[in-house]
């Protein structure tokens, strides 16, 4: 699954962009794609508050507050590919900065051919990276339905349930067949086993409740902490 989020306030030719996105995605990839489109800032902020897993951002920076909102979004989604759309009303010096770091640039107004060329290069490049397993910043899930990349920074915990493993982020969970023991070996050192059925991302831990055997996460969720793993979890938290 490849997820695209677009913020296109004040963009006139949205249908052309959508059609070319679907066309180029089908040409370059056999993966399933999902698309989220927003044209109002308040709706965008509500969606981003849930911290969905996003692979590609498409952003028109010509609208009011669009550039500052993008800069804030990039702090959490710097690993996502970014198609930036701009017109002559904004100087390139405003968006060609390390804090924005666009992957591709589409100048508005644009025609279908220009849109097709830019999107073709962007999606081809992303799909090449998507197939690469050697990415230290993401966990690649492979199932019969396709592939799903999950940034390690967005994983809250991992749970073994109903003979499957579920990687859980703030708002989503991704299930696949694997063992919790093998997951402990695959994930980096800050992912600690805290229960026979749970691995927790220690960078997401807000509080240890030892008396109740629970770990409180920064999103308000809790995961169990069993006695056999308490020492290792406490030792990590004190470093």
Short mmCIF file of C-alpha atoms in Angstrom, two decimals:
data_model
loop_
_atom_site.label_atom_id
_atom_site.label_comp_id
_atom_site.label_asym_id
_atom_site.label_seq_id
_atom_site.Cartn_x
_atom_site.Cartn_y
_atom_site.Cartn_z
CA UNK A 1 0.00 0.00 0.00
CA UNK A 2 1.31 3.41 -1.03
CA UNK A 3 -0.44 6.43 0.48
CA UNK A 4 -0.57 9.90 -1.07
CA UNK A 5 -1.77 13.00 0.79
CA UNK A 6 -2.48 16.12 -1.27
CA UNK A 7 -3.16 19.66 -0.08
CA UNK A 8 -4.34 21.63 -3.09
CA UNK A 9 -5.99 24.83 -1.93
CA UNK A 10 -6.39 27.38 -4.77
CA UNK A 11 -5.25 24.93 -7.45
CA UNK A 12 -7.42 25.14 -10.57
CA UNK A 13 -6.56 21.94 -12.45
CA UNK A 14 -6.96 19.37 -9.67
CA UNK A 15 -8.71 16.81 -11.97
CA UNK A 16 -5.69 16.70 -14.30
CA UNK A 17 -3.36 16.11 -11.37
CA UNK A 18 -5.58 13.34 -9.96
CA UNK A 19 -5.92 11.60 -13.32
CA UNK A 20 -2.18 11.66 -13.93
CA UNK A 21 -1.44 10.41 -10.43
CA UNK A 22 -3.65 7.37 -11.01
CA UNK A 23 -2.27 6.81 -14.51
CA UNK A 24 1.39 6.99 -13.51
CA UNK A 25 0.82 4.89 -10.38
CA UNK A 26 -0.77 2.13 -12.46
CA UNK A 27 2.04 2.30 -15.02
CA UNK A 28 4.95 2.14 -12.56
CA UNK A 29 3.58 -0.07 -9.80
CA UNK A 30 1.40 -3.08 -9.06
CA UNK A 31 0.89 -1.99 -5.45
CA UNK A 32 -2.42 -0.73 -4.09
CA UNK A 33 -2.57 3.05 -3.75
CA UNK A 34 -4.78 5.23 -1.58
CA UNK A 35 -5.28 8.96 -1.92
CA UNK A 36 -6.33 11.69 0.50
CA UNK A 37 -7.16 15.11 -0.95
CA UNK A 38 -7.71 18.27 1.08
CA UNK A 39 -8.45 21.81 -0.07
CA UNK A 40 -9.21 23.35 3.33
CA UNK A 41 -6.57 23.94 5.97
CA UNK A 42 -8.73 22.92 8.94
CA UNK A 43 -9.55 19.56 7.32
CA UNK A 44 -5.89 18.96 6.56
CA UNK A 45 -4.84 19.67 10.14
CA UNK A 46 -7.50 17.31 11.47
CA UNK A 47 -6.24 14.52 9.22
CA UNK A 48 -2.58 15.07 10.09
CA UNK A 49 -3.32 15.08 13.81
CA UNK A 50 -3.90 11.33 13.55
CA UNK A 51 -0.35 10.93 12.16
CA UNK A 52 -1.23 8.56 9.29
CA UNK A 53 1.52 6.67 7.51
CA UNK A 54 2.24 8.68 4.35
CA UNK A 55 4.55 7.87 1.46
CA UNK A 56 4.07 10.84 -0.87
CA UNK A 57 3.00 14.42 -0.17
CA UNK A 58 1.61 16.66 -2.90
CA UNK A 59 1.41 20.28 -1.78
CA UNK A 60 0.37 23.54 -3.41
CA UNK A 61 2.23 26.28 -1.54
CA UNK A 62 0.43 29.18 -3.24
CA UNK A 63 -2.45 29.20 -0.76
CA UNK A 64 -2.55 31.18 2.47
CA UNK A 65 -0.45 29.57 5.24
CA UNK A 66 0.31 26.63 2.94
CA UNK A 67 4.08 26.98 3.14
CA UNK A 68 4.26 27.32 6.92
CA UNK A 69 1.91 24.34 7.30
CA UNK A 70 4.12 22.29 4.98
CA UNK A 71 7.21 23.19 6.99
CA UNK A 72 5.53 21.91 10.17
CA UNK A 73 4.38 18.75 8.40
CA UNK A 74 7.87 18.02 7.09
CA UNK A 75 9.14 17.77 10.65
CA UNK A 76 7.20 14.52 10.99
CA UNK A 77 7.29 13.40 7.36
CA UNK A 78 10.75 14.29 6.10
CA UNK A 79 11.18 10.75 4.73
CA UNK A 80 8.10 11.12 2.48
CA UNK A 81 8.56 12.11 -1.16
CA UNK A 82 7.28 15.64 -1.76
CA UNK A 83 5.78 17.00 -4.96
CA UNK A 84 5.69 20.75 -4.47
CA UNK A 85 3.41 22.88 -6.64
CA UNK A 86 4.12 26.62 -6.85
CA UNK A 87 3.34 29.60 -9.04
CA UNK A 88 5.05 32.90 -9.76
CA UNK A 89 3.53 34.57 -6.70
CA UNK A 90 6.06 32.90 -4.41
CA UNK A 91 9.84 33.08 -4.65
CA UNK A 92 11.75 29.78 -5.04
CA UNK A 93 13.89 30.89 -2.10
CA UNK A 94 10.83 30.36 0.09
CA UNK A 95 10.45 26.66 -0.66
CA UNK A 96 13.86 25.45 -1.90
CA UNK A 97 15.13 25.07 1.65
CA UNK A 98 16.41 22.14 3.73
CA UNK A 99 13.34 22.31 5.99
CA UNK A 100 11.09 21.75 2.95
CA UNK A 101 13.32 19.66 0.66
CA UNK A 102 10.95 18.93 -2.25
CA UNK A 103 11.58 15.79 -4.28
CA UNK A 104 9.98 17.29 -7.39
CA UNK A 105 8.63 20.67 -8.47
CA UNK A 106 5.61 21.38 -10.65
CA UNK A 107 5.10 24.99 -11.69
CA UNK A 108 1.54 26.25 -12.01
CA UNK A 109 -0.19 26.77 -14.35
CA UNK A 110 0.74 23.43 -15.93
CA UNK A 111 -0.67 21.31 -18.73
CA UNK A 112 -1.26 17.55 -18.80
CA UNK A 113 2.08 16.77 -20.48
CA UNK A 114 4.07 18.71 -17.90
CA UNK A 115 2.12 17.08 -15.09
CA UNK A 116 2.64 13.62 -16.60
CA UNK A 117 6.40 14.10 -16.96
CA UNK A 118 6.94 15.34 -13.40
CA UNK A 119 4.70 12.71 -11.82
CA UNK A 120 6.21 9.95 -13.95
CA UNK A 121 9.70 10.72 -12.69
CA UNK A 122 8.54 11.12 -9.09
CA UNK A 123 6.54 7.90 -8.95
CA UNK A 124 9.18 5.90 -10.83
CA UNK A 125 11.80 7.06 -8.34
CA UNK A 126 9.59 6.30 -5.36
CA UNK A 127 8.68 2.82 -6.61
CA UNK A 128 12.38 2.00 -7.09
CA UNK A 129 13.00 2.93 -3.46
CA UNK A 130 9.84 1.11 -2.34
CA UNK A 131 11.24 -2.17 -3.65
CA UNK A 132 14.51 -1.67 -1.79
CA UNK A 133 14.58 -3.54 1.51
CA UNK A 134 17.76 -1.82 2.70
CA UNK A 135 16.13 1.14 4.43
CA UNK A 136 17.14 1.56 8.06
CA UNK A 137 14.40 4.09 8.82
CA UNK A 138 11.38 1.99 7.85
CA UNK A 139 10.00 -1.49 8.41
CA UNK A 140 8.86 -3.28 5.27
CA UNK A 141 5.84 -5.56 5.57
CA UNK A 142 5.39 -8.06 2.75
CA UNK A 143 2.17 -10.04 2.32
CA UNK A 144 0.27 -11.65 -0.55
CA UNK A 145 -1.75 -8.43 -0.83
CA UNK A 146 1.37 -6.31 -1.38
CA UNK A 147 3.93 -4.27 0.52
CA UNK A 148 3.61 -1.66 3.22
CA UNK A 149 6.39 0.57 4.50
CA UNK A 150 6.04 1.88 8.05
CA UNK A 151 8.54 4.48 9.33
CA UNK A 152 10.11 3.24 12.56
CA UNK A 153 9.55 6.67 14.08
CA UNK A 154 5.78 6.20 13.75
CA UNK A 155 5.56 2.75 15.35
CA UNK A 156 4.16 2.90 18.90
CA UNK A 157 4.19 -0.81 19.67
CA UNK A 158 4.03 -4.28 18.16
CA UNK A 159 1.44 -6.81 19.29
CA UNK A 160 1.10 -10.56 18.74
CA UNK A 161 -2.59 -11.39 18.43
CA UNK A 162 -4.72 -14.03 16.70
CA UNK A 163 -1.65 -15.80 15.26
CA UNK A 164 -0.49 -12.60 13.56
CA UNK A 165 1.75 -9.63 14.29
CA UNK A 166 0.29 -6.12 14.31
CA UNK A 167 2.48 -3.06 13.91
CA UNK A 168 0.59 -0.21 15.57
CA UNK A 169 1.01 3.50 14.92
CA UNK A 170 -1.00 6.36 16.43
CA UNK A 171 -3.99 5.75 14.14
CA UNK A 172 -3.38 2.55 12.16
CA UNK A 173 -2.37 -1.08 12.58
CA UNK A 174 -0.85 -3.38 9.98
CA UNK A 175 -1.24 -7.14 10.37
CA UNK A 176 0.92 -9.88 8.87
CA UNK A 177 2.26 -13.34 9.68
CA UNK A 178 5.43 -13.30 11.78
CA UNK A 179 6.53 -14.23 15.30
CA UNK A 180 7.07 -11.84 18.18
CA UNK A 181 10.49 -13.40 18.86
CA UNK A 182 11.66 -12.73 15.32
CA UNK A 183 10.30 -9.18 15.47
CA UNK A 184 12.50 -8.58 18.51
CA UNK A 185 15.50 -9.49 16.36
CA UNK A 186 14.43 -7.42 13.36
CA UNK A 187 13.67 -4.15 15.14
CA UNK A 188 16.37 -1.75 16.42
CA UNK A 189 17.53 -1.56 20.04
CA UNK A 190 14.98 1.01 21.25
CA UNK A 191 12.17 -1.47 20.60
CA UNK A 192 12.00 -3.56 23.77
CA UNK A 193 10.02 -6.64 24.65
CA UNK A 194 7.74 -5.71 27.54
CA UNK A 195 5.35 -8.65 27.55
CA UNK A 196 5.08 -12.03 25.88
CA UNK A 197 2.77 -10.45 23.29
CA UNK A 198 4.14 -6.89 23.09
CA UNK A 199 7.18 -4.93 21.94
CA UNK A 200 7.20 -1.23 22.78
CA UNK A 201 9.00 1.65 21.10
CA UNK A 202 10.78 3.21 24.09
CA UNK A 203 10.97 6.54 22.28
CA UNK A 204 7.16 6.69 22.55
CA UNK A 205 7.01 5.94 26.28
CA UNK A 206 5.61 8.69 28.49
CA UNK A 207 5.43 6.92 31.84
CA UNK A 208 6.10 3.55 33.49
CA UNK A 209 3.41 2.44 35.94
CA UNK A 210 5.22 -0.35 37.73
CA UNK A 211 2.56 -0.92 40.40
CA UNK A 212 -0.07 -1.69 37.76
CA UNK A 213 2.32 -3.29 35.27
CA UNK A 214 1.51 -0.83 32.49
CA UNK A 215 3.41 1.45 30.11
CA UNK A 216 1.76 4.71 29.11
CA UNK A 217 2.60 5.98 25.63
CA UNK A 218 2.72 9.55 24.36
CA UNK A 219 -0.55 9.09 22.48
CA UNK A 220 -2.46 8.04 25.60
CA UNK A 221 -2.48 4.31 24.84
CA UNK A 222 -1.14 1.74 27.30
CA UNK A 223 0.62 -1.58 26.84
CA UNK A 224 1.26 -4.24 29.49
CA UNK A 225 4.58 -4.61 31.29
CA UNK A 226 5.18 -8.06 32.75
CA UNK A 227 7.56 -8.81 35.61
CA UNK A 228 9.97 -10.80 33.46
CA UNK A 229 10.69 -7.76 31.25
CA UNK A 230 10.46 -5.03 33.89
CA UNK A 231 14.19 -4.91 34.65
CA UNK A 232 15.23 -4.39 31.02
CA UNK A 233 12.60 -1.71 30.44
CA UNK A 234 13.56 0.18 33.60
CA UNK A 235 17.26 -0.05 32.72
CA UNK A 236 16.64 1.44 29.29
CA UNK A 237 14.55 4.22 30.76
CA UNK A 238 17.32 5.22 33.17
CA UNK A 239 20.01 5.57 30.48
#
